[in-house]
Coordinates of C-alpha atoms and ligand atoms in Angstrom, one line a residue:
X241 CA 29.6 184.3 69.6
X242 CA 29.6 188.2 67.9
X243 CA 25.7 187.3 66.5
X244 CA 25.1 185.7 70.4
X245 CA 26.2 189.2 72.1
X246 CA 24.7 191.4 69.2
X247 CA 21.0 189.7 70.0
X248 CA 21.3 190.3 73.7
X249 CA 19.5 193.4 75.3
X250 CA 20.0 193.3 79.1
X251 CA 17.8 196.1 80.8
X252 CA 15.5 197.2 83.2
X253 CA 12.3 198.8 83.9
X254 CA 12.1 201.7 86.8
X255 CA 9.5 203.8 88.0
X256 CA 7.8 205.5 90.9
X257 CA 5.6 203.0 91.9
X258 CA 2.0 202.2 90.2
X259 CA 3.5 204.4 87.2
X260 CA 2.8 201.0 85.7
X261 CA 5.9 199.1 85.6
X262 CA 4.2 195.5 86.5
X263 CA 1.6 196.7 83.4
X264 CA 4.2 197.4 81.1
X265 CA 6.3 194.2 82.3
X266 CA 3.3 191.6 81.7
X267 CA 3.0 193.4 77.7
X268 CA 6.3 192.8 77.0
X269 CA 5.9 189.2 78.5
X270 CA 3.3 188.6 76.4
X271 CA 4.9 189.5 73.3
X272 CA 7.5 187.4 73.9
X273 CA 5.2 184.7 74.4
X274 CA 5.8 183.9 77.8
X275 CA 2.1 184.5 78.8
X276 CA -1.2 184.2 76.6
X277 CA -4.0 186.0 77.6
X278 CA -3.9 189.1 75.6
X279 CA -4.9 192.2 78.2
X280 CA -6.1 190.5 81.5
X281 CA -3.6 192.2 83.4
X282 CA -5.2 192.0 86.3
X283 CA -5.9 188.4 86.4
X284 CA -3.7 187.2 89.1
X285 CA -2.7 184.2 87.6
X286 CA -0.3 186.5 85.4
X287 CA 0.4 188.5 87.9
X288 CA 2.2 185.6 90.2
X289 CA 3.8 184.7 86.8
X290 CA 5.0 187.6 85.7
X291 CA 5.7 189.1 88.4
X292 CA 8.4 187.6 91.3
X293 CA 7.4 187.3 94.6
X294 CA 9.9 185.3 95.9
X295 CA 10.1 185.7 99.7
X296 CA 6.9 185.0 102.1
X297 CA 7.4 188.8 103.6
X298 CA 7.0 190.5 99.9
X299 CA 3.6 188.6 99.2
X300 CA 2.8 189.3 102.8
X301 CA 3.1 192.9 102.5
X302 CA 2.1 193.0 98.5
X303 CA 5.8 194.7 97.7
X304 CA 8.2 193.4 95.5
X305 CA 11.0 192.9 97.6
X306 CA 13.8 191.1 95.1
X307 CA 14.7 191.8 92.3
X308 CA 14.2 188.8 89.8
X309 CA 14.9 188.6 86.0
X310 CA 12.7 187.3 83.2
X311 CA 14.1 186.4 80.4
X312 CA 12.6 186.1 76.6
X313 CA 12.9 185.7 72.7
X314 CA 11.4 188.0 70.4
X315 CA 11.8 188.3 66.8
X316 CA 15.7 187.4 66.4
X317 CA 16.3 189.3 70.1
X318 CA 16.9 188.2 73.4
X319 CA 15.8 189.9 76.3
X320 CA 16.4 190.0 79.5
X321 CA 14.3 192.2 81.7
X322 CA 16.0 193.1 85.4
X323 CA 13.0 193.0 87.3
X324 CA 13.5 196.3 89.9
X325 CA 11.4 196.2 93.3
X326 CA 8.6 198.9 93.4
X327 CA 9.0 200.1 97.0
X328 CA 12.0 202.7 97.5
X329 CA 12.4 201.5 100.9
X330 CA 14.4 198.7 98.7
X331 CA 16.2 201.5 96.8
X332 CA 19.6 200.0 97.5
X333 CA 18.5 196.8 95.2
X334 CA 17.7 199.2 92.1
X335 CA 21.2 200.7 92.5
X336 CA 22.6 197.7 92.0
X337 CA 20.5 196.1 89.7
X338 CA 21.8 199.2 87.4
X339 CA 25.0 198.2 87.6
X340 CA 24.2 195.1 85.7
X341 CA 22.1 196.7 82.5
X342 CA 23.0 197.7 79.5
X343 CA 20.0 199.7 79.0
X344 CA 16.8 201.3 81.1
X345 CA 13.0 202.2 80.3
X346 CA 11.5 204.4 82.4
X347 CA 7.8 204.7 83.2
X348 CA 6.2 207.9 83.8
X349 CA 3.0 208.4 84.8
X350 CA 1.4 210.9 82.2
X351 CA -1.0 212.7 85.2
X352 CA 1.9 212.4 87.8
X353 CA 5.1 213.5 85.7
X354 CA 8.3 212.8 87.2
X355 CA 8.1 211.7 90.8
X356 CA 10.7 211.3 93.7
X357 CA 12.0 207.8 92.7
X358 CA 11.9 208.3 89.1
X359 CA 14.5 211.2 89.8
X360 CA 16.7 209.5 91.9
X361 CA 16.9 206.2 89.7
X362 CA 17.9 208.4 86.5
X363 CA 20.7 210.3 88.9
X364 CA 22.4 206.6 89.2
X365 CA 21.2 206.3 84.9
X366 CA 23.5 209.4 84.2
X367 CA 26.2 208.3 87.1
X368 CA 26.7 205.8 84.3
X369 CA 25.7 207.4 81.1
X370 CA 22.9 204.4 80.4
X371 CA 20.8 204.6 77.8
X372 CA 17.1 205.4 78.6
X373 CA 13.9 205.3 76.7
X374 CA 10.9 206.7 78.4
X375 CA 7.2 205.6 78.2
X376 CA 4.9 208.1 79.2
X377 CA 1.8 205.7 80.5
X378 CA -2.3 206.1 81.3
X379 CA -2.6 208.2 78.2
X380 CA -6.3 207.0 78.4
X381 CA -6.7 209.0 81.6
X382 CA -6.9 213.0 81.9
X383 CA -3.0 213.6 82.4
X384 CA -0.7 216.9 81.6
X385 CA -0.3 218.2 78.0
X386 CA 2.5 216.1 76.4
X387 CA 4.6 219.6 75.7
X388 CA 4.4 220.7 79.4
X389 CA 5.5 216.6 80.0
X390 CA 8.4 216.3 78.1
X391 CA 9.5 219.9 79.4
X392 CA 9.3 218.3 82.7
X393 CA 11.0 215.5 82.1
X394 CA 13.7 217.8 80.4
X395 CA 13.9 219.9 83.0
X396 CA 13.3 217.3 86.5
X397 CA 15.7 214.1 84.4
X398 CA 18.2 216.3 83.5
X399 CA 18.5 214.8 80.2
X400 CA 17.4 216.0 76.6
X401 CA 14.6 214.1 75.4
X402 CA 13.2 213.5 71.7
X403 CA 9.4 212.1 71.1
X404 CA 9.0 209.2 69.3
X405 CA 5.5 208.7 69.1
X406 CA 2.5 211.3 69.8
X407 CA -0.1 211.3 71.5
X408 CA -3.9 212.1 69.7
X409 CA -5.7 213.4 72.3
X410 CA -5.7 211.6 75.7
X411 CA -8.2 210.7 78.6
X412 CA -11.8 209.9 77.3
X413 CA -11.3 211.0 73.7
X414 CA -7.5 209.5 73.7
X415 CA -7.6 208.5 69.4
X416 CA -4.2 206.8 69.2
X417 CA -0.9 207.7 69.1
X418 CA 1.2 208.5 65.4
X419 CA 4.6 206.7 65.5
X420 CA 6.9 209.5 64.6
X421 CA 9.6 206.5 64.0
X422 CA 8.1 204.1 61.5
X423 CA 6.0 207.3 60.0
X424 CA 1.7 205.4 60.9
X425 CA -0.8 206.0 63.0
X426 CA -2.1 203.4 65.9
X427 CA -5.4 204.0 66.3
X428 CA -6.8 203.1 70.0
X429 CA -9.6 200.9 71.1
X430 CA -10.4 200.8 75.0
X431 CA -10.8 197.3 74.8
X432 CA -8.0 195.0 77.0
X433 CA -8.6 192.2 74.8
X434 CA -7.8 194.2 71.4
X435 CA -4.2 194.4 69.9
X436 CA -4.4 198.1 68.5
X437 CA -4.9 199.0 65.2
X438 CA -1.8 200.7 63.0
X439 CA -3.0 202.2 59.9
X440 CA -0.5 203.6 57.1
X441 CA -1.9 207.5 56.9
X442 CA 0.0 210.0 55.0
X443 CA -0.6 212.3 57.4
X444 CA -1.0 215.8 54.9
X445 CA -3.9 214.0 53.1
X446 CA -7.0 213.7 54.2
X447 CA -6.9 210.2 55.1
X448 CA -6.0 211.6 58.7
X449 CA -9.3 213.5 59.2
X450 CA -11.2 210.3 58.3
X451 CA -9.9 208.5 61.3
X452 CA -9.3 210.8 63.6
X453 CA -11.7 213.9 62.8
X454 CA -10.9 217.4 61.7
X455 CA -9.8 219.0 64.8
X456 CA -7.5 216.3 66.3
X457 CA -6.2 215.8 62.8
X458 CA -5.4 219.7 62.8
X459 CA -3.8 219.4 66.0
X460 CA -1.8 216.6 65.4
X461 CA -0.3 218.1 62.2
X462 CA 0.5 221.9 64.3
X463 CA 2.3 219.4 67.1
X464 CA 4.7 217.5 64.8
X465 CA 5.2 220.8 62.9
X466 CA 6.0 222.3 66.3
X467 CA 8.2 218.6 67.2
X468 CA 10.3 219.1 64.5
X469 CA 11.0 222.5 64.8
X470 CA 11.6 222.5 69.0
X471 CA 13.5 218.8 68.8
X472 CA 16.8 218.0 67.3
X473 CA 16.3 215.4 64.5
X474 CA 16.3 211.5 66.8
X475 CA 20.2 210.3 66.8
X476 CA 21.3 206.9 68.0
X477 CA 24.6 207.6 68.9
X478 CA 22.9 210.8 71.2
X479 CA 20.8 207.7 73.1
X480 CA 23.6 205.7 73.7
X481 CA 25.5 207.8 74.8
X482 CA 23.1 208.5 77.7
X483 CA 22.2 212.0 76.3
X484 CA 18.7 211.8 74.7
X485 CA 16.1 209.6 75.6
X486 CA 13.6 208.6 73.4
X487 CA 9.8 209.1 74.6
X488 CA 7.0 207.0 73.9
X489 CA 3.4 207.4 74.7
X490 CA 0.9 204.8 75.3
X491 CA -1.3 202.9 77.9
X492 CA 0.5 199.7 79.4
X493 CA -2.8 198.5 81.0
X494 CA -4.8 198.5 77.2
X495 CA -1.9 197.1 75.9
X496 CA -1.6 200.6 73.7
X497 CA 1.5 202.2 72.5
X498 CA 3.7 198.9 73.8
X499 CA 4.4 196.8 71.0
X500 CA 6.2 200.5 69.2
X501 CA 8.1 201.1 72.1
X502 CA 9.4 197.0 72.1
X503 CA 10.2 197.2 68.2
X504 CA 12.2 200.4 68.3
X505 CA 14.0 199.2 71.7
X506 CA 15.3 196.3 70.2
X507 CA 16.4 198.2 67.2
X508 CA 18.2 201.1 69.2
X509 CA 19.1 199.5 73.0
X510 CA 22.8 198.7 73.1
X511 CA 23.8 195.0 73.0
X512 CA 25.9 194.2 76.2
X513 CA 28.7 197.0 76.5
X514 CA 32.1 196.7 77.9
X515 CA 32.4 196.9 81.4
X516 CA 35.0 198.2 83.9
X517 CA 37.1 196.8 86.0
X518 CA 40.1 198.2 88.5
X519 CA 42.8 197.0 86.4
X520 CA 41.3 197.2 82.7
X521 CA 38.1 197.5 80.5
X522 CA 36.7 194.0 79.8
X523 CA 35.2 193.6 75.9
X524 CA 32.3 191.3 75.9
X525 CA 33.4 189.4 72.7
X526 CA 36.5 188.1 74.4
X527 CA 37.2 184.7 74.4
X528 CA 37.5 184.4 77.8
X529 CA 34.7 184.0 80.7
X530 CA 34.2 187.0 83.2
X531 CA 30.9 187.9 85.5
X532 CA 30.2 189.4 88.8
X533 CA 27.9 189.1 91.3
X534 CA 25.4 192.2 91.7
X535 CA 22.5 190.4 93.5
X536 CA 22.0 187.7 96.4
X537 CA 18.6 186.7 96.7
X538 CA 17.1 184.3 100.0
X539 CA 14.2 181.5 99.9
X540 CA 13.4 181.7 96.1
X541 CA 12.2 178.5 96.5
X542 CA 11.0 178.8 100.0
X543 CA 11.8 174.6 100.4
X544 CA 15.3 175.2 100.3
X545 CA 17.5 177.6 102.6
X546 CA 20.2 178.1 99.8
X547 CA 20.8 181.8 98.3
X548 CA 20.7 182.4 94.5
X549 CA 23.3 185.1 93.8
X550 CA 23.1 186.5 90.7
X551 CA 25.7 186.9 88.1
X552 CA 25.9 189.1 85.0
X553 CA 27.8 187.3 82.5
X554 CA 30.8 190.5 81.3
X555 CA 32.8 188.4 78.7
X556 CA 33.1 185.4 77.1
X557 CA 31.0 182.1 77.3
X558 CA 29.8 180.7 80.6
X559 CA 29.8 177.1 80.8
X560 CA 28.3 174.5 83.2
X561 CA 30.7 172.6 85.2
X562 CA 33.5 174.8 84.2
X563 CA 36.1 175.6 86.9
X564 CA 36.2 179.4 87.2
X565 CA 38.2 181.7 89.9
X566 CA 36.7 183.4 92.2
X567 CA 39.0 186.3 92.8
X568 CA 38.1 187.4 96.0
X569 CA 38.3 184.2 97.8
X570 CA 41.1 182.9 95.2
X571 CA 39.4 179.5 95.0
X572 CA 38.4 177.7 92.1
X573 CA 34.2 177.1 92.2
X574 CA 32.7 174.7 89.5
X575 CA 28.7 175.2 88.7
X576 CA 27.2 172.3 88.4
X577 CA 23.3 173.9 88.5
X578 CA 23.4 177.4 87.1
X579 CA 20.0 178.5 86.4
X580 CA 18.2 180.8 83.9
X581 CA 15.4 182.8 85.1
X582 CA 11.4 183.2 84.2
X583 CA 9.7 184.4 87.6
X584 CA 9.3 181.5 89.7
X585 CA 10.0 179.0 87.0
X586 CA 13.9 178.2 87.0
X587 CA 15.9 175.6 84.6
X588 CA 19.1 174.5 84.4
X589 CA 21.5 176.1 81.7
X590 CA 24.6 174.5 79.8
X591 CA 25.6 178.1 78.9
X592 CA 25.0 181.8 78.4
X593 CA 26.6 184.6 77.1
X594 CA 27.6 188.2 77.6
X595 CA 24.4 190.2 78.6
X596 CA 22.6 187.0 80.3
X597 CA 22.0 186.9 84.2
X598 CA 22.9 183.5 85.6
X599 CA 21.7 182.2 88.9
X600 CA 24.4 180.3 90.6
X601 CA 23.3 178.5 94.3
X602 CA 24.8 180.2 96.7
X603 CA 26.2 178.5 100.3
X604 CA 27.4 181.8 101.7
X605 CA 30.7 182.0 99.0
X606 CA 29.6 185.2 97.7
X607 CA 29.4 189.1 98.2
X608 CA 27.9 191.1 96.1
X609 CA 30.5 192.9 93.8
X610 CA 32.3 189.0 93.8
X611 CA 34.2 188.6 90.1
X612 CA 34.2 185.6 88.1
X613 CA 36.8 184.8 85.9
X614 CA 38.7 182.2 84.2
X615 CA 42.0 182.8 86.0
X616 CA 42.6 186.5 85.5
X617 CA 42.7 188.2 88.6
X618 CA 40.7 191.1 88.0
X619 CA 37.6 193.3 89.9
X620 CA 35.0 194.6 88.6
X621 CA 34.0 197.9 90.1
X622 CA 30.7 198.0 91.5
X623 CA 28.2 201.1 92.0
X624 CA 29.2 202.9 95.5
X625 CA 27.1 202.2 98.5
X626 CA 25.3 205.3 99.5
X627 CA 25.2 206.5 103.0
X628 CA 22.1 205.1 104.7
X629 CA 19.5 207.6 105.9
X630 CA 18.4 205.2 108.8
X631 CA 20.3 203.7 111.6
X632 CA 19.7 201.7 114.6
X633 CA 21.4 199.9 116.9
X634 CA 20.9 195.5 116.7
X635 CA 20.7 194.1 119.9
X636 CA 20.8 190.2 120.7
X637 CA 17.5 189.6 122.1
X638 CA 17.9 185.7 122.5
X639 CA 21.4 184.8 124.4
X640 CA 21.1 181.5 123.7
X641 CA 21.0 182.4 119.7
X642 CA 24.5 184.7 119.5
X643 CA 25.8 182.4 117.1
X644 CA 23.3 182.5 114.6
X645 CA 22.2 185.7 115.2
X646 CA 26.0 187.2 114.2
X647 CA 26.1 184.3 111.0
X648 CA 22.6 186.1 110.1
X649 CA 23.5 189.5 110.5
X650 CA 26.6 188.6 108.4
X651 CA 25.2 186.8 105.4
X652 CA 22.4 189.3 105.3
X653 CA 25.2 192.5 104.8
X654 CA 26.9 190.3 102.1
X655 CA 23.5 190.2 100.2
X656 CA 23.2 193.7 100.7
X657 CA 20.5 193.8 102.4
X658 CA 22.1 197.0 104.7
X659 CA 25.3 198.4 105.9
X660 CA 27.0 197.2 109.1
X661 CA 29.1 199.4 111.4
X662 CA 30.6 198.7 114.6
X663 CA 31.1 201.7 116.2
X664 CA 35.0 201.9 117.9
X665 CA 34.1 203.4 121.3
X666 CA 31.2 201.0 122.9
X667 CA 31.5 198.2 120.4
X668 CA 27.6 198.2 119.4
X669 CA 26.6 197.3 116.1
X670 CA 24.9 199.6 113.8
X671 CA 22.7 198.8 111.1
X672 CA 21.9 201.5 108.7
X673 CA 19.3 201.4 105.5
X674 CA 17.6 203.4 103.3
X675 CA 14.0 203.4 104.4
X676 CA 12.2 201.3 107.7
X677 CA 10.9 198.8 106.3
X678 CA 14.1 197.0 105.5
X679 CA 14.8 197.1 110.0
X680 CA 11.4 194.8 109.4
X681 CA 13.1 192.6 106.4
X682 CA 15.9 192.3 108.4
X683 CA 14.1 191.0 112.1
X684 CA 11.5 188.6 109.8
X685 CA 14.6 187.2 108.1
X686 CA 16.6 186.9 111.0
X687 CA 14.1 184.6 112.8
X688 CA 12.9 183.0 109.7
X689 CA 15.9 181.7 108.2
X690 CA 18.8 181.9 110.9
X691 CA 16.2 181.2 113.9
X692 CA 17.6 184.7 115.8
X693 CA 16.3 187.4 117.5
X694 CA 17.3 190.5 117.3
X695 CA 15.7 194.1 119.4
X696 CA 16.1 197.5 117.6
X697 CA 17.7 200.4 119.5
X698 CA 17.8 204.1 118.4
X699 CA 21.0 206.0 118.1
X700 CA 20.5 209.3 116.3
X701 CA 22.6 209.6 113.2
X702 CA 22.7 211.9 110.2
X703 CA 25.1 210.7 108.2
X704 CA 27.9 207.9 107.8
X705 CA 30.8 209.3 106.2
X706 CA 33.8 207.5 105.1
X707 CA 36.7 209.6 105.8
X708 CA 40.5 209.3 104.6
X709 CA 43.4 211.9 104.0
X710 CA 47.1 212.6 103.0
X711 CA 47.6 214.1 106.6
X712 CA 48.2 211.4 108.7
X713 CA 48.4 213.3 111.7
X714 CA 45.5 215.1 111.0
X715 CA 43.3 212.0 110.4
X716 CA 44.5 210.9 113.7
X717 CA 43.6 214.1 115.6
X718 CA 40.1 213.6 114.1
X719 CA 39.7 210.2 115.1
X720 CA 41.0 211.3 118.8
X721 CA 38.5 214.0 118.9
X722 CA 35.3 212.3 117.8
X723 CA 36.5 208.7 119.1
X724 CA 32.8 208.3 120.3
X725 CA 31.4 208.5 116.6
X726 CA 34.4 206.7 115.1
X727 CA 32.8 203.4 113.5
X728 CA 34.7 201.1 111.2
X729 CA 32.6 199.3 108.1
X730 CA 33.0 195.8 107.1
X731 CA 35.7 196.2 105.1
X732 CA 37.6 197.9 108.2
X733 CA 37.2 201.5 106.6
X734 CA 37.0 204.5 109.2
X735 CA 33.8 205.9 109.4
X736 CA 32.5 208.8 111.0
X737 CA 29.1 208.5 112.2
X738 CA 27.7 212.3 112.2
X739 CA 25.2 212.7 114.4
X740 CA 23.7 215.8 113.0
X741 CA 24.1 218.2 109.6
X742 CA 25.8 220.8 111.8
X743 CA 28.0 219.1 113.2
X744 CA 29.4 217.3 109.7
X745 CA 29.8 220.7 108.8
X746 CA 31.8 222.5 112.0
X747 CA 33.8 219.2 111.5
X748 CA 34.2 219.8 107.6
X749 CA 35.4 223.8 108.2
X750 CA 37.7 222.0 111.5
X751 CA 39.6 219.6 109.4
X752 CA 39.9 220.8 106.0
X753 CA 42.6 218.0 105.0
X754 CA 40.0 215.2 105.8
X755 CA 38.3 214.3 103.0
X756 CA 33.8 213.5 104.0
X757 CA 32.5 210.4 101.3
X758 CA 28.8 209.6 101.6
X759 CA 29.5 207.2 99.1
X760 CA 31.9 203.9 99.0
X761 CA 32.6 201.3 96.7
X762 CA 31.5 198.1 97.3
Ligands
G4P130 P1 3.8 199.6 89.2 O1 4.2 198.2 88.9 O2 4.6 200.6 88.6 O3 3.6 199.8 90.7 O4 2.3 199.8 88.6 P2 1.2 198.8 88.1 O5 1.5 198.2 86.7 O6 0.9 197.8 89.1 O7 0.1 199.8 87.9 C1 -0.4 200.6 89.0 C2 -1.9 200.9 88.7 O8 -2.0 201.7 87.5 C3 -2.8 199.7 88.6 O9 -4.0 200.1 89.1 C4 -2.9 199.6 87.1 O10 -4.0 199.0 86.6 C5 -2.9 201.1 86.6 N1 -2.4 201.3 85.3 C6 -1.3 200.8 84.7 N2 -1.2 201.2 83.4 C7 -2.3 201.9 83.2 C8 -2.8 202.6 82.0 O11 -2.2 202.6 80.9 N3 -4.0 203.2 82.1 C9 -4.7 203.3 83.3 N4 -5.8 203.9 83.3 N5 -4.3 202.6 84.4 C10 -3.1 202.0 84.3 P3 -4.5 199.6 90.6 O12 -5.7 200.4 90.8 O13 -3.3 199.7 91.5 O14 -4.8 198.1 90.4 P4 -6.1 197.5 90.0 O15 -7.1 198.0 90.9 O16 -6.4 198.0 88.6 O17 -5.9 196.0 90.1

């Protein structure tokens, strides 16, 4: 069991989009032997495998939509990569996704630095202290010096960083890139097919200058100098404790700079850690079973109707057939078909263990945030809901179709696909999100799988803010006053739906004992 849980790294891959996240993905795929052609990453036969476009509307509108997981062995590891959709429109997913990893690489793009999403996705890292490694990509193309980069990402991730590897140049006379780590150079060849070339070099003799020339070799020996005098010594503990991140360089499309960053990730990343729950912390070598849901996926095989929800397994060993509790619903649920994951392919398991992401089929039973145990009644805490920045009214637009239009809407909010409020005064349902296309998810989906229409309406909104306070009367006052923008959520938690930034704040300075969330647990 102990060797089982030590073997296990469980994390994902974020980035702004085209950092080269798919890139990197299909390398590490490769390695593990899960796809053969060495380099032809843009051969779209790897591309359907490696990557997981589930649902019709994501290959319709060439997004990732779902989130999938891809699972592989390599050397004595096994990984499991949390597959993160690219578009930030579907920034919810990521959130949660992060709940269920023990570990995150980030992919920077070495001519863009750190962009919008890449800053928001490491605020959720450090809600949660997760260890990051960062690969700085496209060093073949003209991109920022690597000092003024890792500044940047110092200064833009909030997080101290420590270089791994170096860069030898970059753009057309890109040489390679020394491995600070393991101490020998990798010398580049712009050719896809090509597995790079590592050379031992001691890099003080002269060695150096016969591969990479005299000024490069100059350069390279002023930069570590400067490394080692600018950058605290590497330290483990620092990385997993969410304080340093490692940073690689490299290019994911030639293959360059990828197969360093896998062997030192499986060396440093955390195995699965323990995680939280309300009443206690749950270790991941105990005996017992325990999981929770963080993902509900639609149509992943687009013959059948049934959801997949996804389960991360805590503690213990999962087992097929198994009667396990499902806390929220108090019922006891046996698996007869969990599935492990490789893109599209799926195949049934007989067990898994701490660190592995189970598909179980799902008929409607579950929420996401859902717990799994083996009797113990217990919760795992999931990562807050953030207030949406969009919101719209959802109308019925077929009376004939109420019925399935309010099942849809329903099963749609338990995958977390947006948040529903009803708003107290007129009764109208409000759906918020993060970003407009997910009003578009939400309308396909409806008529697609639940055979619904629904018609958008606008209601200007700013904010939804959860609101609670010791002051009874003074929470009641509130409500009286702004009855019209009183909403409740699904869970029957006030909300207040502000309908500008000034008026949050007149109401802020008016009701000082009222306490303004913009986030909620799940
Ligand atoms: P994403 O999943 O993060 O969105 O990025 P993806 O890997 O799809 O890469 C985005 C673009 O960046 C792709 O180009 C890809 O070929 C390119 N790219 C990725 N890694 C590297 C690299 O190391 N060096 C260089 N020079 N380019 C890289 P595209 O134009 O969108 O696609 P295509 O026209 O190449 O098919």
């Amino acid at each position: 069991m102990m060797n089982e849980i030590e073997r296990r790294r469980t994390f994902a891959i974020i980035a702004h989009p085209d950092a080269g996240k798919t890139s990197l993905t299909e390398k590490l795929l490769l390695f593990g032997g899960q796809i053969q052609v060495a380099g032809a990453v843009k051969s779209n036969k790897i591309k359907k495998t490696a990557t997981s476009d589930w649902m019709d509307i994501e290959k319709q509108r060439g997004i990732s939509v779902t989130t999938s997981v891809m699972e592989f062995d390599y050397n004595d590891y096994k990984i499991n990569i949390l597959d993160t959709p690219g578009h930030q429109d579907f920034a919810e997913d990521t959130y949660r996704t992060l709940t269920a990893v023990d570990s995150v690489i980030i992919v920077v793009d070495g001519a863009k630095g750190v962009e919008t999403q890449t800053r928001k996705l490491m605020e959720v890292c450090r809600m949660r202290n997760t260890p990051v490694i960062i690969f700085v990509n496209k060093m073949d193309r003209e991109g920022k010096d690597p000092f003024d980069l890792l500044d940047e990402l110092e200064a833009e991730l909030k997080i101290q960083v420590r270089p791994l590897s170096w860069p030898i140049n970059q753009g057309q006379r890109f040489k390679g890139v020394y491995n600070i780590y393991e101490q020998n150079l990798n010398l580049f060849t712009p050719d896809k097919q090509k597995v790079t070339e590592k050379v031992e070099v001691d890099i003080n003799s002269n060695q150096l200058e016969e591969h990479v020339g005299t000024a490069d070799a100059e350069k390279l020996r002023t930069d570590l100098e400067l490394i080692d005098g600018v950058y605290p010594e590497f330290d483990v503990q620092e990385y997993l404790d969410g304080k340093t991140a490692p940073v690689f360089f490299g290019s994911a499309l030639n293959n360059f700079g990828v197969k360093e960053l896998l062997d030192c990730f499986v060396q440093i990343a955390p195995s699965p850690r323990p995680t939280k729950a309300e009443e206690r912390v749950v270790m991941p070598e105990e005996p017992k079973f325990s999981g929770f849901i963080f993902k509900i996926t639609a149509n992943i095989d687009p013959n059948h109707r049934s959801c997949i929800a996804f389960c991360k397994v805590c503690s213990g060993k999962f087992v097929r057939n198994a009667p396990y509790l499902h806390v929220r619903q108090g019922k006891t649920l046996r698996f007869s078909s969990p599935t492990q994951f490789m893109a599209q392919k799926k195949s049934t398991i007989e067990e898994a263990y701490p660190g592995d992401i189970i598909g179980l089929p799902d008929n409607g039973t579950f929420k996401i945030g859902d717990t799994l145990t083996e009797g113990e009644v217990m919760h795992f805490r999931g990562l807050p809901s953030f207030s949406p920045e969009m919101f719209k009214y959802i109308e019925n637009a077929d009376p004939m179709k109420t019925k399935q239009l309010n099942k849809g809407i329903e099963q749609l909010m338990d995958e977390g696909v947006a948040q529903l409020f009803v708003n107290q005064f007129n009764g109208r349902k409000i759906i918020g999100t993060v970003g407009q296309l997910q009003f578009e998810v939400i309308q396909y989906r409806l008529e697609n799988e639940y055979n619904a229409k629904c018609r958008w309406e606008p209601v200007s909104l700013y904010k939804a803010c959860w609101i609670e306070s010791d002051d009874p009367q003074q929470l009641e006052a509130f409500k009286k006053r702004k009855y019209q923008y009183m909403a409740k959520d699904r869970e029957g938690r006030d909300v207040f739906l502000a309908d500008s930034g000034y008026v949050l704040q007149m109401a802020q300075a008016d009701f000082e004992h009222i306490k303004f969330h913009f986030t909620s647990e799940f």
